[in-house]
Short mmCIF file of C-alpha atoms in Angstrom, two decimals:
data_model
loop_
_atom_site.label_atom_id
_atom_site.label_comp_id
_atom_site.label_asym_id
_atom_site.label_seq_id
_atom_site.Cartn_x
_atom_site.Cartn_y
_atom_site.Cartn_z
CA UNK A 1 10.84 77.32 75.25
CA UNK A 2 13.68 75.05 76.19
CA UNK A 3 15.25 73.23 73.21
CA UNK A 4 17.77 70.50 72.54
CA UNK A 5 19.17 68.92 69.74
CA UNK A 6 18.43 65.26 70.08
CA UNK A 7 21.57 63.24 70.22
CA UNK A 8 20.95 59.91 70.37
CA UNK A 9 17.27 59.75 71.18
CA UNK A 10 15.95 56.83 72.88
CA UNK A 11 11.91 55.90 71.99
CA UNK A 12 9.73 54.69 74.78
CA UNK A 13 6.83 52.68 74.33
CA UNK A 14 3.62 53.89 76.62
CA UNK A 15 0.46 52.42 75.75
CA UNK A 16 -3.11 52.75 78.04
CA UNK A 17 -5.80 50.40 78.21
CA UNK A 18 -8.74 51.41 78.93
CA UNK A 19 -11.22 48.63 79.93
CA UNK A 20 -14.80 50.09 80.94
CA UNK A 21 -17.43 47.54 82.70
CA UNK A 22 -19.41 48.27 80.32
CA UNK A 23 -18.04 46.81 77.47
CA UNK A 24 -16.47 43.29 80.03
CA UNK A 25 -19.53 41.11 78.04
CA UNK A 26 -17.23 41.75 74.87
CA UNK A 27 -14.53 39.80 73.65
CA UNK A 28 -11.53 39.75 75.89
CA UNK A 29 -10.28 43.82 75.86
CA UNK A 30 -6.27 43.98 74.53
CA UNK A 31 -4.24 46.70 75.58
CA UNK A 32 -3.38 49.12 72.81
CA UNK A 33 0.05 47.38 71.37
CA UNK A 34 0.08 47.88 67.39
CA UNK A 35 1.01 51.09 65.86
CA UNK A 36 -1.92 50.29 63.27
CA UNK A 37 -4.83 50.36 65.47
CA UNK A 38 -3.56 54.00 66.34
CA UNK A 39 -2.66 55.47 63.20
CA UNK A 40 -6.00 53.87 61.30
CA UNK A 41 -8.11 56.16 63.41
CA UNK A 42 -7.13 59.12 62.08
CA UNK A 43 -5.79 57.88 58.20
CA UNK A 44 -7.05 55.31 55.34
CA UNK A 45 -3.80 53.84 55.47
CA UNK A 46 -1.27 52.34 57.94
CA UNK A 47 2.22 51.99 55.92
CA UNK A 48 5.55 49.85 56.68
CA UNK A 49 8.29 51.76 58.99
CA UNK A 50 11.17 50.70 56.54
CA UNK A 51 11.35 51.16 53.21
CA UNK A 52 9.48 54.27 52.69
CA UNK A 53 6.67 53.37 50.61
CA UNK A 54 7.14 56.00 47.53
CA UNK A 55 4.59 59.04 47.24
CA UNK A 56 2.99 58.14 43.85
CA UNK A 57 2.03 54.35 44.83
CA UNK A 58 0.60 56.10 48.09
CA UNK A 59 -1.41 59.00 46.34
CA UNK A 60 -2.78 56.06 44.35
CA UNK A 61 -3.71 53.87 47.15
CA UNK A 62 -5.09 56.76 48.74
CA UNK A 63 -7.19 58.43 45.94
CA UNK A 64 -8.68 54.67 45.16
CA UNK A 65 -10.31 54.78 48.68
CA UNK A 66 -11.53 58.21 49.08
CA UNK A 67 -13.61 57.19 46.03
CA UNK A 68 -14.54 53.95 47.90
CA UNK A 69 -15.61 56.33 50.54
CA UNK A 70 -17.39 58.40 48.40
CA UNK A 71 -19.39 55.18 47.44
CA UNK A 72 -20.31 54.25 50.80
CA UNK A 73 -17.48 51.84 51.37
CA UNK A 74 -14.81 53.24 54.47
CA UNK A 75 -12.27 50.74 53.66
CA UNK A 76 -9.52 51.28 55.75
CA UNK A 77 -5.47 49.17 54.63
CA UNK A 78 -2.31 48.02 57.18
CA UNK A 79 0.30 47.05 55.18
CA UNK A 80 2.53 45.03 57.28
CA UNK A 81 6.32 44.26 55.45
CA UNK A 82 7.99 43.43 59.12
CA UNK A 83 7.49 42.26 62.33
CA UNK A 84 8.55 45.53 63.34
CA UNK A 85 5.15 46.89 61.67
CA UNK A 86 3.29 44.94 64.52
CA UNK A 87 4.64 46.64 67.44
CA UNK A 88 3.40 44.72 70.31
CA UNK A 89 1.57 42.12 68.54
CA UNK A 90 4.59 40.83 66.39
CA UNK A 91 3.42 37.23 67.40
CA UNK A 92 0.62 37.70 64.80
CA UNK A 93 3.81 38.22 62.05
CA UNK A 94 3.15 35.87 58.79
CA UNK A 95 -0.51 35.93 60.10
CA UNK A 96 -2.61 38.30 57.79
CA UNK A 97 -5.87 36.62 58.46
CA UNK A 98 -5.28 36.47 62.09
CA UNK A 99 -3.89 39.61 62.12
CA UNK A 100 -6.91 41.44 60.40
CA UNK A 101 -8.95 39.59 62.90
CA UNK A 102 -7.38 41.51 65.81
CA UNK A 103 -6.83 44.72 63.99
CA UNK A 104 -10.42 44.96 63.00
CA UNK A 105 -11.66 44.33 66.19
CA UNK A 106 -9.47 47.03 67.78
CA UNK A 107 -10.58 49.81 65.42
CA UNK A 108 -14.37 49.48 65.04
CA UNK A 109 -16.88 50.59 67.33
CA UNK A 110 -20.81 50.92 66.80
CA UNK A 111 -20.14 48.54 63.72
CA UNK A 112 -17.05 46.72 61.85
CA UNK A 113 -14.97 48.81 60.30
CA UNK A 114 -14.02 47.06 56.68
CA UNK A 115 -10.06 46.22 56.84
CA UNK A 116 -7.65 44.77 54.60
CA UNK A 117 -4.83 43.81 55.66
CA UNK A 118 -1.82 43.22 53.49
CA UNK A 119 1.25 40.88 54.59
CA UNK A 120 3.88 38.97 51.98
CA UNK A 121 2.20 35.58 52.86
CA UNK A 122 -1.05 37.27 51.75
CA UNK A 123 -4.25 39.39 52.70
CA UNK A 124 -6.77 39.54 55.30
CA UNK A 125 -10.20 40.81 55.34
CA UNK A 126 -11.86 41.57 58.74
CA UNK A 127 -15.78 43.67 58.25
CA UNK A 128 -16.44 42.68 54.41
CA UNK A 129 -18.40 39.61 53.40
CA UNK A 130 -16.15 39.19 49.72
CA UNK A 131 -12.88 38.00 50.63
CA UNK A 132 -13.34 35.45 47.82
CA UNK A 133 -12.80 37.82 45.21
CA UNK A 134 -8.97 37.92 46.43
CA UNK A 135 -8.92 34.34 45.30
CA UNK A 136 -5.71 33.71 43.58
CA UNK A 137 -4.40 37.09 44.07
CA UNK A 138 -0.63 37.20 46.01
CA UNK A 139 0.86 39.98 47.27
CA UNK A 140 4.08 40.91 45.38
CA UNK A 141 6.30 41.31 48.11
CA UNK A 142 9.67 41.33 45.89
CA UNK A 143 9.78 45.36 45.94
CA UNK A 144 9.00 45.26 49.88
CA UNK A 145 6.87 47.98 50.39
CA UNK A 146 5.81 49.55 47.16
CA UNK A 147 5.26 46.00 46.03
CA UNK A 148 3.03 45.44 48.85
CA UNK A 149 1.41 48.67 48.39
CA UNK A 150 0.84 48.64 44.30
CA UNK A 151 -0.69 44.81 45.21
CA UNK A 152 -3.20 46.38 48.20
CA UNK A 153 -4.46 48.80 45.42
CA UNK A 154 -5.59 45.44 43.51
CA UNK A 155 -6.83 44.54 46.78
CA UNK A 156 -8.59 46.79 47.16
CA UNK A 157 -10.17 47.30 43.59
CA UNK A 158 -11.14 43.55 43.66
CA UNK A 159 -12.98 44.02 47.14
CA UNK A 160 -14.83 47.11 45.61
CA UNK A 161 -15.90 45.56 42.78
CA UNK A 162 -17.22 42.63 45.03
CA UNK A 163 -19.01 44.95 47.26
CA UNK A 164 -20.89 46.42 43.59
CA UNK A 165 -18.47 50.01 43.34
CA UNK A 166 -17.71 51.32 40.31
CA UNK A 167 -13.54 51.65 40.38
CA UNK A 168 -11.41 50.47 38.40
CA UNK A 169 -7.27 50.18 39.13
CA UNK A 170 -5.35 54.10 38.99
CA UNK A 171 -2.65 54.87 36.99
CA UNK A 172 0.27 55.29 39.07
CA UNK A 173 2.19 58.48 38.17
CA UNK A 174 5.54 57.85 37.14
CA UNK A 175 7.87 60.01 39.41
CA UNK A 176 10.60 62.00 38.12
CA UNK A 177 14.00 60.11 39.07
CA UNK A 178 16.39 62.06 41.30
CA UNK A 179 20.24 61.65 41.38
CA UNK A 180 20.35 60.56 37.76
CA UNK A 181 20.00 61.71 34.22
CA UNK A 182 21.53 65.74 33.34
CA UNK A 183 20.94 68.02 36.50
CA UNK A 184 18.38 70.51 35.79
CA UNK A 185 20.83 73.54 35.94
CA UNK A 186 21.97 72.38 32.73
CA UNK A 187 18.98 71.72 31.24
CA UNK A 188 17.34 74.88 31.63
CA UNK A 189 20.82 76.58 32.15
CA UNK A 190 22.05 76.08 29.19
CA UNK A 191 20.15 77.57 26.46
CA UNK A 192 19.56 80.56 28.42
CA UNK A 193 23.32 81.37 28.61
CA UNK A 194 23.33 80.45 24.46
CA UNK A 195 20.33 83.47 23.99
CA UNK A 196 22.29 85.92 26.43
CA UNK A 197 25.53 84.99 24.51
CA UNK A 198 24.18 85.45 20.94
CA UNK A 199 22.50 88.91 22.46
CA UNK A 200 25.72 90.15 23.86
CA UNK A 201 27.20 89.32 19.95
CA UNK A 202 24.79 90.78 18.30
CA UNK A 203 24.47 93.71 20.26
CA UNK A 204 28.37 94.26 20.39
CA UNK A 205 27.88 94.15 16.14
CA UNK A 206 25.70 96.50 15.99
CA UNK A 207 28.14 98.94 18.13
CA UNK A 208 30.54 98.26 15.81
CA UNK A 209 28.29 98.95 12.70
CA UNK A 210 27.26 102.09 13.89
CA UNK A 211 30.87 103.67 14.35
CA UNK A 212 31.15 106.32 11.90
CA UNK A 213 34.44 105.07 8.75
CA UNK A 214 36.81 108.27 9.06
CA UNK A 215 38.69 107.30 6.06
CA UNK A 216 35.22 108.05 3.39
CA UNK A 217 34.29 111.19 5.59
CA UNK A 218 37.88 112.83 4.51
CA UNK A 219 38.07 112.04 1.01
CA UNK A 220 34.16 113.29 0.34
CA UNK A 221 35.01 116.99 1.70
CA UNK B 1 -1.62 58.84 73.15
CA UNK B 2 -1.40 61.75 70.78
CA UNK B 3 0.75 62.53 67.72
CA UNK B 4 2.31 65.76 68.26
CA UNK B 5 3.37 66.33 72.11
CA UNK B 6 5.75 68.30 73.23
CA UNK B 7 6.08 69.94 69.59
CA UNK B 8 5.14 73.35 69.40
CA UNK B 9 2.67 74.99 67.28
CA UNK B 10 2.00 75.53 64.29
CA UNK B 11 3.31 71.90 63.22
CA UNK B 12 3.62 70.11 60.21
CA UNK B 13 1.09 67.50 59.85
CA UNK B 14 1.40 64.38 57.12
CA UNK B 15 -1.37 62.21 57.88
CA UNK B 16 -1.54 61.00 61.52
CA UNK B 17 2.00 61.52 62.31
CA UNK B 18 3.64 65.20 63.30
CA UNK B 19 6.63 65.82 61.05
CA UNK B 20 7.74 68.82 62.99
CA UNK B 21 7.21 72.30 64.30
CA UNK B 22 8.34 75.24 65.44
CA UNK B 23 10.98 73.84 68.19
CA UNK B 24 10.36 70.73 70.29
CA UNK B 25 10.78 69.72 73.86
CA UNK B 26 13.04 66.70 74.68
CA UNK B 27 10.08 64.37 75.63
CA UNK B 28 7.87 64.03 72.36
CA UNK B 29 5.56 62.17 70.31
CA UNK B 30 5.64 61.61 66.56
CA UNK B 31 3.05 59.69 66.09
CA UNK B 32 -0.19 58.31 67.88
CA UNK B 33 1.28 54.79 68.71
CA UNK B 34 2.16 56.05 72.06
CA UNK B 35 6.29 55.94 71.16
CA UNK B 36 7.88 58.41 72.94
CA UNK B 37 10.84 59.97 71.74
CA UNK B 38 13.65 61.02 74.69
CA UNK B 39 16.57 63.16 74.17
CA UNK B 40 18.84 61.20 76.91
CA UNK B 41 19.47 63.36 79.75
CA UNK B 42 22.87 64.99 80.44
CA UNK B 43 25.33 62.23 82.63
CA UNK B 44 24.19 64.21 86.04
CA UNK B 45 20.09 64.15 85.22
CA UNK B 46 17.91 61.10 86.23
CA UNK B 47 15.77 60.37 83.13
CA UNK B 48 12.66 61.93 82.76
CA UNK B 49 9.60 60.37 83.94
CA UNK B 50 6.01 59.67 82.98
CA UNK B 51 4.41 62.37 84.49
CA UNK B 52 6.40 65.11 82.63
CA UNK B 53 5.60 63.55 79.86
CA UNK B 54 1.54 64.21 80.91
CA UNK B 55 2.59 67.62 82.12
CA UNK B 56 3.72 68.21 78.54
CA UNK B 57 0.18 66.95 77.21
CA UNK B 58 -2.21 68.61 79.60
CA UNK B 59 -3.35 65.17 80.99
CA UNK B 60 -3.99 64.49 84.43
CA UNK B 61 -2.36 61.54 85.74
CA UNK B 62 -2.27 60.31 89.49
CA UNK B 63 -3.18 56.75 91.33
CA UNK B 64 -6.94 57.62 90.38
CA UNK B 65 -6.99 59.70 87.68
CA UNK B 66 -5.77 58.71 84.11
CA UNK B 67 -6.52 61.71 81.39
CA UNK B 68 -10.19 62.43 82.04
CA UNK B 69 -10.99 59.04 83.23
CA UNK B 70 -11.49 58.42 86.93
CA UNK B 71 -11.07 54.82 88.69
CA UNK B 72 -14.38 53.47 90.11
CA UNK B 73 -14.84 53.45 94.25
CA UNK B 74 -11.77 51.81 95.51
CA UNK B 75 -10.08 51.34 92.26
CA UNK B 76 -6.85 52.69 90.74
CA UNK B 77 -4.29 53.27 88.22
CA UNK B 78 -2.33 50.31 87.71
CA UNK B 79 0.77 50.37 86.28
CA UNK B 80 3.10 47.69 84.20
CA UNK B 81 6.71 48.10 82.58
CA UNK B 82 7.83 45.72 80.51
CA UNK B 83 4.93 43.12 81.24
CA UNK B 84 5.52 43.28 85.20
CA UNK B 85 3.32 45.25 87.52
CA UNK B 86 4.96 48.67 89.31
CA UNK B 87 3.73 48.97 92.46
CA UNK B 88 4.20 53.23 93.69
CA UNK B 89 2.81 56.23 91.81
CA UNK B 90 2.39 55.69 88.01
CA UNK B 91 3.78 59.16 87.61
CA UNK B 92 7.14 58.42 88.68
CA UNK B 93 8.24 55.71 86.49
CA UNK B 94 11.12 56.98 84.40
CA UNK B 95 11.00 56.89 80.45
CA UNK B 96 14.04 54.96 79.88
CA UNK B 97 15.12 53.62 76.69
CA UNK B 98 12.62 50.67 74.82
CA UNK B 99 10.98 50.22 78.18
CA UNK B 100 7.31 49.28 77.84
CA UNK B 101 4.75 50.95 79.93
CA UNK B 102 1.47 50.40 80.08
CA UNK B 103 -0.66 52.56 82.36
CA UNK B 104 -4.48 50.84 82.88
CA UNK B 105 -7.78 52.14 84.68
CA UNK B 106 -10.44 49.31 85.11
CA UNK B 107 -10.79 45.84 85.21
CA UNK B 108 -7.34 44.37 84.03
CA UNK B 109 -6.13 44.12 80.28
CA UNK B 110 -3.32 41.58 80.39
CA UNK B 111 -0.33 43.73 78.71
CA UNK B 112 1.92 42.92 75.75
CA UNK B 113 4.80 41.29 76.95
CA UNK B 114 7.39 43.11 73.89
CA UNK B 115 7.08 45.45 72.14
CA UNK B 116 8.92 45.90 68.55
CA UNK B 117 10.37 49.44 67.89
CA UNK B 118 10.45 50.59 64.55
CA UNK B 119 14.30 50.73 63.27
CA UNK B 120 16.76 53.37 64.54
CA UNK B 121 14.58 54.06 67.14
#
């Protein structure tokens, strides 16, 4: 199989509309242009490009709506830090409301699918009758994307609890920090060297213990 | 469009997106948001074009036919890069860099006029 080393790669954007006659008495057809709409079919969660959102905020996010989904709620989250997030639709930028408007449209089919939608001006709510209950909530958007991320989980809590689920807000595991603090080599290095140093003393004693005095074996003949 | 063409099995899923597998073709996808990722060709090769790119997913794709659906009596494939229509066969457009295509079968969709890459791309 041919193989090359990308050098440079260029991205291309090719997107397919598909509008049926069927469906022409619904609301005007868009062609596919966001990278949520696409990635929402197939996860519970649409995160930024850039930052990385980091893996213990996500396995929280995630784990609080798998037991939404368990409960008979199939909410789905975008979490949109840039215009770059929006793809083709980056007009809708600073637009949550708007934004979850067209989102949730794109992504349900026999019925709405519930969708909150998380931007730093705020949240939207597209499928769900208890946007209220994010009254007075703001998304933190000082940490970019984890901010945005640990304030969705609220988000989402708040809108479960509105919709009568029993959750309550995860813990979010505390992840090891990397690049600091004494490498691990050391740390479990160290006293293992210490035991094989005090063996090889102790066992190069006893050699020496065991060596036979010749001055007491003359004198006792 | 799908996550994970041109990337040969078995490949590393996380989530929706394809994080790899066991060697990859110069024309891939990622992810499903229809981004296509292009090694540029060498200085002598015209870019690739859209219908390698269906060749690599097992699609069929011709001035009636767009994956399995088929234009009504009369009708067609249209095609549009970067907002304008392309008049010729959709399969020939070439994949060059940030362009915009959008292939449609059926009444018309008005197309996104930009599109926003994600950075480094």
């Amino acid at each position: 199989m041919p193989f090359r080393s990308a050098i440079g790669r260029i991205a291309v954007s090719i997107s397919t509309a598909l509008a049926i006659a069927a469906v022409a008495a619904a609301p005007a057809a868009h062609a596919d242009a966001d990278p949520a709409s696409d990635f929402l079919l197939a996860a519970p969660v649409f995160y930024p490009y850039q930052p990385a959102t980091s893996p213990a905020i996500k396995t929280a996010l995630e784990g609080t709506l798998a037991k939404l989904k368990r409960e008979g709620l199939n909410l789905k989250v975008a979490i949109i830090d840039s215009p770059n997030d929006l793809g083709g639709v980056s007009n809708l930028w600073r637009m949550p409301q708007p934004y979850a408007d067209f989102l949730g449209k794109e992504i349900s089919f026999n019925q709405k699918q519930p969708l909150l939608v998380v931007m730093p001006p705020g949240f939207g709510v597209y499928g769900m009758n208890s946007r209220s209950a994010l009254n007075g909530l703001m998304p933190n958007a000082s940490q970019q994307a984890d901010g945005l991320a640990r304030s969705a989980i609220t988000a989402v809590v708040r809108l479960g609890q509105a919709d009568g689920k029993q959750i309550t807000e995860p813990t979010i595991r505390k992840e090891a920090s990397s690049g600091k603090g004494t490498p691990a080599l050391i740390v479990f290095g160290a006293p293992v060297l210490l035991v094989a140093i005090a063996a090889l003393i102790a066992l190069t004693r006893r050699t020496h213990d065991s060596e036979p005095d010749q001055e007491e074996g003359e004198s006792a003949a | 469009m799908a996550a994970g063409i041109g990337i040969a099995p078995p490949q590393r899923r996380q989530g929706a997106s394809v994080a790899g597998g066991r060697c990859a073709y110069p024309i891939r996808t990622a992810d499903p948001t229809g981004v296509i990722l292009v090694d540029p060709p060498s200085t002598n090769e015209p870019p690739p074009t859209v219908e390698e790119l269906f060749k690599l997913w097992g699609q069929q794709l011709s001035r009636h036919r767009l994956a399995s659906f088929t234009a009504a009596h009369n009708g067609s494939v249209t095609a549009f890069v970067d907002g304008r229509s392309v008049l010729g066969p959709p399969g020939a457009i070439p994949l060059r860099r940030h362009a915009q295509i959008v292939l449609e079968i059926g009444p018309y969709v008005q197309p996104h006029p930009a599109y926003r890459f994600a950075p480094g791309l």
